[in-house]
mmCIF file with all atom_site columns, C-alpha atoms in Angstrom:
data_model
loop_
_atom_site.group_PDB
_atom_site.id
_atom_site.type_symbol
_atom_site.label_atom_id
_atom_site.label_alt_id
_atom_site.label_comp_id
_atom_site.label_asym_id
_atom_site.label_entity_id
_atom_site.label_seq_id
_atom_site.pdbx_PDB_ins_code
_atom_site.Cartn_x
_atom_site.Cartn_y
_atom_site.Cartn_z
_atom_site.occupancy
_atom_site.B_iso_or_equiv
_atom_site.pdbx_formal_charge
_atom_site.auth_seq_id
_atom_site.auth_comp_id
_atom_site.auth_asym_id
_atom_site.auth_atom_id
_atom_site.pdbx_PDB_model_num
ATOM 1   C CA . MET A 1 1   ? 18.485  3.691   -22.357 1.00 48.00 ? 21  MET A CA 1
ATOM 2   C CA . ALA A 1 2   ? 17.540  2.219   -18.987 1.00 53.00 ? 22  ALA A CA 1
ATOM 3   C CA . GLN A 1 3   ? 14.368  3.348   -17.327 1.00 60.00 ? 23  GLN A CA 1
ATOM 4   C CA . GLU A 1 4   ? 13.950  4.455   -13.751 1.00 63.00 ? 24  GLU A CA 1
ATOM 5   C CA . ASN A 1 5   ? 12.555  1.773   -11.503 1.00 80.00 ? 25  ASN A CA 1
ATOM 6   C CA . ARG A 1 6   ? 10.188  3.451   -9.043  1.00 87.00 ? 26  ARG A CA 1
ATOM 7   C CA . ILE A 1 7   ? 8.265   1.375   -6.541  1.00 89.00 ? 27  ILE A CA 1
ATOM 8   C CA . GLU A 1 8   ? 5.866   3.082   -4.149  1.00 92.00 ? 28  GLU A CA 1
ATOM 9   C CA . TYR A 1 9   ? 4.609   1.477   -0.952  1.00 93.00 ? 29  TYR A CA 1
ATOM 10  C CA . LYS A 1 10  ? 1.577   2.788   0.932   1.00 93.00 ? 30  LYS A CA 1
ATOM 11  C CA . THR A 1 11  ? 0.101   2.010   4.323   1.00 92.00 ? 31  THR A CA 1
ATOM 12  C CA . ALA A 1 12  ? -2.104  -1.090  4.120   1.00 92.00 ? 32  ALA A CA 1
ATOM 13  C CA . TRP A 1 13  ? -5.865  -0.615  4.360   1.00 92.00 ? 33  TRP A CA 1
ATOM 14  C CA . ARG A 1 14  ? -6.004  -3.530  6.769   1.00 90.00 ? 34  ARG A CA 1
ATOM 15  C CA . SER A 1 15  ? -3.710  -1.640  9.165   1.00 90.00 ? 35  SER A CA 1
ATOM 16  C CA . PHE A 1 16  ? -6.645  0.563   10.141  1.00 93.00 ? 36  PHE A CA 1
ATOM 17  C CA . TYR A 1 17  ? -8.401  -2.375  11.792  1.00 91.00 ? 37  TYR A CA 1
ATOM 18  C CA . GLY A 1 18  ? -8.862  -0.382  15.019  1.00 92.00 ? 38  GLY A CA 1
ATOM 19  C CA . LEU A 1 19  ? -10.622 2.512   13.303  1.00 93.00 ? 39  LEU A CA 1
ATOM 20  C CA . PHE A 1 20  ? -12.745 0.191   11.146  1.00 94.00 ? 40  PHE A CA 1
ATOM 21  C CA . SER A 1 21  ? -13.742 -1.640  14.335  1.00 94.00 ? 41  SER A CA 1
ATOM 22  C CA . LEU A 1 22  ? -14.686 1.691   15.914  1.00 94.00 ? 42  LEU A CA 1
ATOM 23  C CA . MET A 1 23  ? -16.889 2.521   12.922  1.00 94.00 ? 43  MET A CA 1
ATOM 24  C CA . ILE A 1 24  ? -18.684 -0.824  13.224  1.00 95.00 ? 44  ILE A CA 1
ATOM 25  C CA . LEU A 1 25  ? -19.019 -0.452  17.008  1.00 95.00 ? 45  LEU A CA 1
ATOM 26  C CA . ILE A 1 26  ? -20.637 2.971   16.576  1.00 93.00 ? 46  ILE A CA 1
ATOM 27  C CA . LEU A 1 27  ? -23.123 1.490   14.105  1.00 92.00 ? 47  LEU A CA 1
ATOM 28  C CA . ILE A 1 28  ? -23.929 -1.417  16.433  1.00 91.00 ? 48  ILE A CA 1
ATOM 29  C CA . LEU A 1 29  ? -24.417 0.911   19.402  1.00 88.00 ? 49  LEU A CA 1
ATOM 30  C CA . ALA A 1 30  ? -26.690 3.101   17.276  1.00 85.00 ? 50  ALA A CA 1
ATOM 31  C CA . CYS A 1 31  ? -28.769 0.063   16.272  1.00 84.00 ? 51  CYS A CA 1
ATOM 32  C CA . VAL A 1 32  ? -29.058 -1.128  19.870  1.00 83.00 ? 52  VAL A CA 1
ATOM 33  C CA . GLY A 1 33  ? -29.844 2.391   21.072  1.00 77.00 ? 53  GLY A CA 1
ATOM 34  C CA . SER A 1 34  ? -32.542 2.875   18.457  1.00 77.00 ? 54  SER A CA 1
ATOM 35  C CA . ILE A 1 35  ? -34.243 -0.421  19.339  1.00 77.00 ? 55  ILE A CA 1
ATOM 36  C CA . TRP A 1 36  ? -34.043 -0.420  23.146  1.00 72.00 ? 56  TRP A CA 1
ATOM 37  C CA . GLY A 1 37  ? -32.966 3.049   24.088  1.00 65.00 ? 57  GLY A CA 1
ATOM 38  C CA . PRO A 1 38  ? -34.893 6.161   25.055  1.00 63.00 ? 58  PRO A CA 1
ATOM 39  C CA . LEU A 1 39  ? -34.524 7.537   21.514  1.00 55.00 ? 59  LEU A CA 1
ATOM 40  C CA . ASN A 1 40  ? -37.530 5.715   20.102  1.00 60.00 ? 60  ASN A CA 1
ATOM 41  C CA . SER A 1 41  ? -39.220 8.933   18.957  1.00 66.00 ? 61  SER A CA 1
ATOM 42  C CA . GLY A 1 42  ? -38.892 9.669   15.237  1.00 71.00 ? 62  GLY A CA 1
ATOM 43  C CA . ALA A 1 43  ? -37.106 13.055  15.406  1.00 72.00 ? 63  ALA A CA 1
ATOM 44  C CA . LYS A 1 44  ? -34.535 11.946  17.989  1.00 75.00 ? 64  LYS A CA 1
ATOM 45  C CA . LEU A 1 45  ? -33.889 8.739   16.070  1.00 78.00 ? 65  LEU A CA 1
ATOM 46  C CA . LYS A 1 46  ? -33.369 10.639  12.805  1.00 81.00 ? 66  LYS A CA 1
ATOM 47  C CA . TRP A 1 47  ? -30.798 12.969  14.390  1.00 83.00 ? 67  TRP A CA 1
ATOM 48  C CA . MET A 1 48  ? -28.993 10.069  16.060  1.00 83.00 ? 68  MET A CA 1
ATOM 49  C CA . TRP A 1 49  ? -28.557 8.312   12.694  1.00 87.00 ? 69  TRP A CA 1
ATOM 50  C CA . ILE A 1 50  ? -27.360 11.526  11.051  1.00 90.00 ? 70  ILE A CA 1
ATOM 51  C CA . ILE A 1 51  ? -24.750 11.980  13.795  1.00 91.00 ? 71  ILE A CA 1
ATOM 52  C CA . VAL A 1 52  ? -23.657 8.325   13.495  1.00 92.00 ? 72  VAL A CA 1
ATOM 53  C CA . ALA A 1 53  ? -23.344 8.657   9.715   1.00 93.00 ? 73  ALA A CA 1
ATOM 54  C CA . VAL A 1 54  ? -21.307 11.878  10.004  1.00 95.00 ? 74  VAL A CA 1
ATOM 55  C CA . VAL A 1 55  ? -18.961 10.368  12.621  1.00 94.00 ? 75  VAL A CA 1
ATOM 56  C CA . ASP A 1 56  ? -18.420 7.219   10.530  1.00 94.00 ? 76  ASP A CA 1
ATOM 57  C CA . ILE A 1 57  ? -17.780 9.275   7.381   1.00 95.00 ? 77  ILE A CA 1
ATOM 58  C CA . LEU A 1 58  ? -15.270 11.461  9.250   1.00 94.00 ? 78  LEU A CA 1
ATOM 59  C CA . ILE A 1 59  ? -13.461 8.375   10.562  1.00 94.00 ? 79  ILE A CA 1
ATOM 60  C CA . PHE A 1 60  ? -13.297 6.890   7.059   1.00 94.00 ? 80  PHE A CA 1
ATOM 61  C CA . LEU A 1 61  ? -12.050 10.164  5.557   1.00 93.00 ? 81  LEU A CA 1
ATOM 62  C CA . GLY A 1 62  ? -9.375  10.311  8.257   1.00 89.00 ? 82  GLY A CA 1
ATOM 63  C CA . ILE A 1 63  ? -8.262  6.791   7.295   1.00 91.00 ? 83  ILE A CA 1
ATOM 64  C CA . ALA A 1 64  ? -8.173  7.688   3.584   1.00 92.00 ? 84  ALA A CA 1
ATOM 65  C CA . VAL A 1 65  ? -6.197  10.899  4.183   1.00 89.00 ? 85  VAL A CA 1
ATOM 66  C CA . LYS A 1 66  ? -3.717  9.173   6.474   1.00 88.00 ? 86  LYS A CA 1
ATOM 67  C CA . ARG A 1 67  ? -3.135  6.404   3.926   1.00 91.00 ? 87  ARG A CA 1
ATOM 68  C CA . ALA A 1 68  ? -2.836  8.810   0.990   1.00 90.00 ? 88  ALA A CA 1
ATOM 69  C CA . THR A 1 69  ? -0.303  11.071  2.692   1.00 89.00 ? 89  THR A CA 1
ATOM 70  C CA . MET A 1 70  ? 2.358   8.433   3.453   1.00 92.00 ? 90  MET A CA 1
ATOM 71  C CA . SER A 1 71  ? 4.673   6.947   0.842   1.00 92.00 ? 91  SER A CA 1
ATOM 72  C CA . LEU A 1 72  ? 7.823   4.856   0.962   1.00 93.00 ? 92  LEU A CA 1
ATOM 73  C CA . ILE A 1 73  ? 9.362   5.180   -2.499  1.00 91.00 ? 93  ILE A CA 1
ATOM 74  C CA . LEU A 1 74  ? 12.220  3.089   -3.855  1.00 91.00 ? 94  LEU A CA 1
ATOM 75  C CA . LYS A 1 75  ? 13.928  4.954   -6.707  1.00 88.00 ? 95  LYS A CA 1
ATOM 76  C CA . ASP A 1 76  ? 16.433  3.057   -8.802  1.00 82.00 ? 96  ASP A CA 1
ATOM 77  C CA . ASP A 1 77  ? 17.743  4.815   -11.913 1.00 77.00 ? 97  ASP A CA 1
ATOM 78  C CA . PRO A 1 78  ? 20.890  3.131   -13.268 1.00 73.00 ? 98  PRO A CA 1
ATOM 79  C CA . GLU A 1 79  ? 21.721  6.131   -15.475 1.00 76.00 ? 99  GLU A CA 1
ATOM 80  C CA . ARG A 1 80  ? 21.498  8.690   -12.678 1.00 74.00 ? 100 ARG A CA 1
ATOM 81  C CA . PRO A 1 81  ? 23.466  7.589   -9.591  1.00 66.00 ? 101 PRO A CA 1
ATOM 82  C CA . GLU A 1 82  ? 22.193  10.539  -7.552  1.00 67.00 ? 102 GLU A CA 1
ATOM 83  C CA . ASN A 1 83  ? 18.641  9.233   -7.956  1.00 74.00 ? 103 ASN A CA 1
ATOM 84  C CA . GLN A 1 84  ? 19.188  5.801   -6.375  1.00 85.00 ? 104 GLN A CA 1
ATOM 85  C CA . GLU A 1 85  ? 17.501  6.257   -3.050  1.00 88.00 ? 105 GLU A CA 1
ATOM 86  C CA . ILE A 1 86  ? 14.764  5.408   -0.639  1.00 89.00 ? 106 ILE A CA 1
ATOM 87  C CA . GLU A 1 87  ? 12.422  8.326   0.023   1.00 91.00 ? 107 GLU A CA 1
ATOM 88  C CA . TYR A 1 88  ? 9.900   8.513   2.841   1.00 92.00 ? 108 TYR A CA 1
ATOM 89  C CA . VAL A 1 89  ? 7.226   11.187  2.507   1.00 92.00 ? 109 VAL A CA 1
ATOM 90  C CA . VAL A 1 90  ? 4.614   12.015  5.141   1.00 90.00 ? 110 VAL A CA 1
ATOM 91  C CA . CYS A 1 91  ? 2.084   14.844  4.926   1.00 87.00 ? 111 CYS A CA 1
ATOM 92  C CA . ASN A 1 92  ? 0.327   16.062  8.041   1.00 82.00 ? 112 ASN A CA 1
ATOM 93  C CA . PRO A 1 93  ? -2.891  17.929  7.153   1.00 76.00 ? 113 PRO A CA 1
ATOM 94  C CA . LEU A 1 94  ? -3.081  19.323  10.695  1.00 77.00 ? 114 LEU A CA 1
ATOM 95  C CA . LYS A 1 95  ? 0.200   21.203  10.236  1.00 77.00 ? 115 LYS A CA 1
ATOM 96  C CA . LEU A 1 96  ? -0.667  23.254  7.166   1.00 75.00 ? 116 LEU A CA 1
ATOM 97  C CA . PHE A 1 97  ? 1.661   26.138  7.982   1.00 81.00 ? 117 PHE A CA 1
ATOM 98  C CA . THR A 1 98  ? 4.527   24.429  9.815   1.00 82.00 ? 118 THR A CA 1
ATOM 99  C CA . GLU A 1 99  ? 5.560   20.922  8.755   1.00 82.00 ? 119 GLU A CA 1
ATOM 100 C CA . PHE A 1 100 ? 2.871   19.908  6.284   1.00 84.00 ? 120 PHE A CA 1
ATOM 101 C CA . ARG A 1 101 ? 5.176   17.728  4.164   1.00 86.00 ? 121 ARG A CA 1
ATOM 102 C CA . VAL A 1 102 ? 8.202   15.955  5.602   1.00 88.00 ? 122 VAL A CA 1
ATOM 103 C CA . SER A 1 103 ? 10.498  14.041  3.268   1.00 90.00 ? 123 SER A CA 1
ATOM 104 C CA . LYS A 1 104 ? 13.529  11.947  4.211   1.00 90.00 ? 124 LYS A CA 1
ATOM 105 C CA . GLU A 1 105 ? 15.865  10.443  1.661   1.00 89.00 ? 125 GLU A CA 1
ATOM 106 C CA . ILE A 1 106 ? 18.619  7.884   2.059   1.00 89.00 ? 126 ILE A CA 1
ATOM 107 C CA . GLY A 1 107 ? 20.811  6.842   -0.862  1.00 88.00 ? 127 GLY A CA 1
ATOM 108 C CA . LEU A 1 108 ? 20.736  3.121   -1.585  1.00 87.00 ? 128 LEU A CA 1
ATOM 109 C CA . THR A 1 109 ? 24.494  2.924   -1.051  1.00 85.00 ? 129 THR A CA 1
ATOM 110 C CA . LYS A 1 110 ? 24.157  4.669   2.321   1.00 87.00 ? 130 LYS A CA 1
ATOM 111 C CA . ILE A 1 111 ? 21.684  2.239   3.884   1.00 88.00 ? 131 ILE A CA 1
ATOM 112 C CA . ALA A 1 112 ? 23.304  0.620   6.906   1.00 87.00 ? 132 ALA A CA 1
ATOM 113 C CA . ASP A 1 113 ? 20.415  -1.305  8.377   1.00 89.00 ? 133 ASP A CA 1
ATOM 114 C CA . ILE A 1 114 ? 16.828  -2.247  7.542   1.00 93.00 ? 134 ILE A CA 1
ATOM 115 C CA . ASP A 1 115 ? 14.645  -3.737  10.274  1.00 94.00 ? 135 ASP A CA 1
ATOM 116 C CA . VAL A 1 116 ? 11.089  -5.038  10.248  1.00 96.00 ? 136 VAL A CA 1
ATOM 117 C CA . LYS A 1 117 ? 9.053   -4.669  13.447  1.00 96.00 ? 137 LYS A CA 1
ATOM 118 C CA . GLN A 1 118 ? 5.695   -6.384  13.919  1.00 96.00 ? 138 GLN A CA 1
ATOM 119 C CA . ASN A 1 119 ? 3.404   -6.825  16.886  1.00 94.00 ? 139 ASN A CA 1
ATOM 120 C CA . ALA A 1 120 ? 1.109   -9.865  17.144  1.00 94.00 ? 140 ALA A CA 1
ATOM 121 C CA . ILE A 1 121 ? -1.810  -8.273  15.266  1.00 92.00 ? 141 ILE A CA 1
ATOM 122 C CA . GLN A 1 122 ? 0.489   -6.931  12.544  1.00 93.00 ? 142 GLN A CA 1
ATOM 123 C CA . THR A 1 123 ? 1.946   -10.420 12.115  1.00 94.00 ? 143 THR A CA 1
ATOM 124 C CA . LEU A 1 124 ? -1.547  -11.886 11.674  1.00 94.00 ? 144 LEU A CA 1
ATOM 125 C CA . LEU A 1 125 ? -2.427  -9.197  9.117   1.00 93.00 ? 145 LEU A CA 1
ATOM 126 C CA . ASN A 1 126 ? 0.989   -9.453  7.369   1.00 95.00 ? 146 ASN A CA 1
ATOM 127 C CA . ILE A 1 127 ? 1.788   -5.778  7.880   1.00 95.00 ? 147 ILE A CA 1
ATOM 128 C CA . GLY A 1 128 ? 4.657   -4.163  9.746   1.00 95.00 ? 148 GLY A CA 1
ATOM 129 C CA . ASP A 1 129 ? 6.932   -1.198  10.300  1.00 95.00 ? 149 ASP A CA 1
ATOM 130 C CA . ILE A 1 130 ? 10.081  -0.816  8.205   1.00 95.00 ? 150 ILE A CA 1
ATOM 131 C CA . LEU A 1 131 ? 12.931  0.965   9.971   1.00 94.00 ? 151 LEU A CA 1
ATOM 132 C CA . ILE A 1 132 ? 15.903  2.207   7.923   1.00 93.00 ? 152 ILE A CA 1
ATOM 133 C CA . SER A 1 133 ? 19.116  3.780   9.166   1.00 90.00 ? 153 SER A CA 1
ATOM 134 C CA . SER A 1 134 ? 22.290  5.039   7.560   1.00 85.00 ? 154 SER A CA 1
ATOM 135 C CA . PRO A 1 135 ? 25.855  4.808   8.901   1.00 85.00 ? 155 PRO A CA 1
ATOM 136 C CA . GLY A 1 136 ? 26.782  7.113   11.735  1.00 80.00 ? 156 GLY A CA 1
ATOM 137 C CA . THR A 1 137 ? 23.299  7.451   13.177  1.00 77.00 ? 157 THR A CA 1
ATOM 138 C CA . SER A 1 138 ? 22.192  5.889   16.426  1.00 74.00 ? 158 SER A CA 1
ATOM 139 C CA . GLU A 1 139 ? 18.480  5.986   15.616  1.00 83.00 ? 159 GLU A CA 1
ATOM 140 C CA . LYS A 1 140 ? 16.351  4.920   12.677  1.00 85.00 ? 160 LYS A CA 1
ATOM 141 C CA . GLU A 1 141 ? 15.942  7.757   10.195  1.00 87.00 ? 161 GLU A CA 1
ATOM 142 C CA . VAL A 1 142 ? 12.934  6.289   8.422   1.00 90.00 ? 162 VAL A CA 1
ATOM 143 C CA . ARG A 1 143 ? 10.040  4.536   10.140  1.00 91.00 ? 163 ARG A CA 1
ATOM 144 C CA . ALA A 1 144 ? 7.399   3.569   7.581   1.00 92.00 ? 164 ALA A CA 1
ATOM 145 C CA . ARG A 1 145 ? 4.415   2.230   9.506   1.00 92.00 ? 165 ARG A CA 1
ATOM 146 C CA . ASN A 1 146 ? 2.016   -0.533  8.549   1.00 94.00 ? 166 ASN A CA 1
ATOM 147 C CA . ILE A 1 147 ? 3.525   -1.489  5.195   1.00 95.00 ? 167 ILE A CA 1
ATOM 148 C CA . PRO A 1 148 ? 1.947   -4.598  3.621   1.00 95.00 ? 168 PRO A CA 1
ATOM 149 C CA . ASP A 1 149 ? 4.234   -7.652  3.397   1.00 96.00 ? 169 ASP A CA 1
ATOM 150 C CA . PRO A 1 150 ? 7.149   -5.863  5.113   1.00 96.00 ? 170 PRO A CA 1
ATOM 151 C CA . VAL A 1 151 ? 9.631   -8.727  4.764   1.00 96.00 ? 171 VAL A CA 1
ATOM 152 C CA . SER A 1 152 ? 9.272   -8.714  0.958   1.00 95.00 ? 172 SER A CA 1
ATOM 153 C CA . VAL A 1 153 ? 9.618   -4.915  0.906   1.00 95.00 ? 173 VAL A CA 1
ATOM 154 C CA . ARG A 1 154 ? 12.782  -5.134  3.021   1.00 95.00 ? 174 ARG A CA 1
ATOM 155 C CA . ASP A 1 155 ? 14.201  -7.816  0.724   1.00 94.00 ? 175 ASP A CA 1
ATOM 156 C CA . GLU A 1 156 ? 13.420  -5.715  -2.362  1.00 92.00 ? 176 GLU A CA 1
ATOM 157 C CA . ILE A 1 157 ? 15.174  -2.662  -0.907  1.00 91.00 ? 177 ILE A CA 1
ATOM 158 C CA . GLN A 1 158 ? 18.190  -4.772  0.103   1.00 90.00 ? 178 GLN A CA 1
ATOM 159 C CA . LYS A 1 159 ? 18.354  -6.297  -3.387  1.00 89.00 ? 179 LYS A CA 1
ATOM 160 C CA . HIS A 1 160 ? 18.502  -2.852  -4.991  1.00 85.00 ? 180 HIS A CA 1
ATOM 161 C CA . ALA A 1 161 ? 20.981  -1.556  -2.403  1.00 84.00 ? 181 ALA A CA 1
ATOM 162 C CA . ARG A 1 162 ? 23.302  -4.575  -2.917  1.00 83.00 ? 182 ARG A CA 1
ATOM 163 C CA . LYS A 1 163 ? 23.321  -3.948  -6.648  1.00 78.00 ? 183 LYS A CA 1
ATOM 164 C CA . TYR A 1 164 ? 25.015  -0.576  -6.110  1.00 70.00 ? 184 TYR A CA 1
ATOM 165 C CA . THR A 1 165 ? 27.253  -1.427  -3.170  1.00 64.00 ? 185 THR A CA 1
ATOM 166 C CA . MET A 1 166 ? 28.708  -4.333  -5.151  1.00 62.00 ? 186 MET A CA 1
ATOM 167 C CA . ARG A 1 167 ? 29.553  -1.963  -8.019  1.00 57.00 ? 187 ARG A CA 1
ATOM 168 C CA . GLN A 1 168 ? 31.438  0.358   -5.688  1.00 56.00 ? 188 GLN A CA 1
ATOM 169 C CA . GLN A 1 169 ? 33.599  -2.326  -4.052  1.00 52.00 ? 189 GLN A CA 1
ATOM 170 C CA . PRO A 1 170 ? 36.807  -3.335  -5.838  1.00 52.00 ? 190 PRO A CA 1
ATOM 171 C CA . SER A 1 171 ? 36.673  -6.839  -7.218  1.00 51.00 ? 191 SER A CA 1
ATOM 172 C CA . ALA A 1 172 ? 38.517  -9.508  -5.258  1.00 50.00 ? 192 ALA A CA 1
ATOM 173 C CA . THR A 1 173 ? 39.838  -11.210 -8.413  1.00 51.00 ? 193 THR A CA 1
ATOM 174 C CA . SER A 1 174 ? 42.015  -8.295  -9.519  1.00 51.00 ? 194 SER A CA 1
ATOM 175 C CA . ALA A 1 175 ? 45.696  -8.693  -8.705  1.00 51.00 ? 195 ALA A CA 1
ATOM 176 C CA . PRO A 1 176 ? 47.154  -6.287  -6.155  1.00 52.00 ? 196 PRO A CA 1
ATOM 177 C CA . GLU A 1 177 ? 49.501  -3.660  -7.477  1.00 55.00 ? 197 GLU A CA 1
ATOM 178 C CA . VAL A 1 178 ? 53.144  -4.305  -6.745  1.00 54.00 ? 198 VAL A CA 1
ATOM 179 C CA . PRO A 1 179 ? 55.288  -1.199  -6.331  1.00 55.00 ? 199 PRO A CA 1
ATOM 180 C CA . GLU A 1 180 ? 58.328  -1.020  -8.583  1.00 59.00 ? 200 GLU A CA 1
ATOM 181 C CA . ALA A 1 181 ? 61.704  -1.299  -6.912  1.00 50.00 ? 201 ALA A CA 1
#
């Protein structure tokens, strides 16, 4: 009995470099403001640090929620052909009553194209966007952002997809059928 192979990819922590930089910048500005600024009185200084702490905590919670609500899942179950797919799930906490959870699935045999897109910073951090399309569509159906080591992820998906597309194609070594006269 074969077991389902399920690999889940999440957004990389290092992809939030902009928000982490903002958190650090806010702390630095608070330090500079508390030393040289007009907020040298004790009560004003206390409230400034409370506000800075709350803002930094909110930014970090936003990062954690965003990372936790995105998944690119590779499902490969040899015993259940209908469960051989790539699934992309995104939850949007701001859309509780409309489109809170959006899920897109593409069967491994239906994958036409997998692209990796990286800007200069993503290349340095070894993260990137994985874009997947199926036949008959002009646009990418799945765009998983900021996946760590995107080239390896693409290769892994292609390896699993090839395994099933090769099974479906007739073998080239079999002799063609000759109609009887």
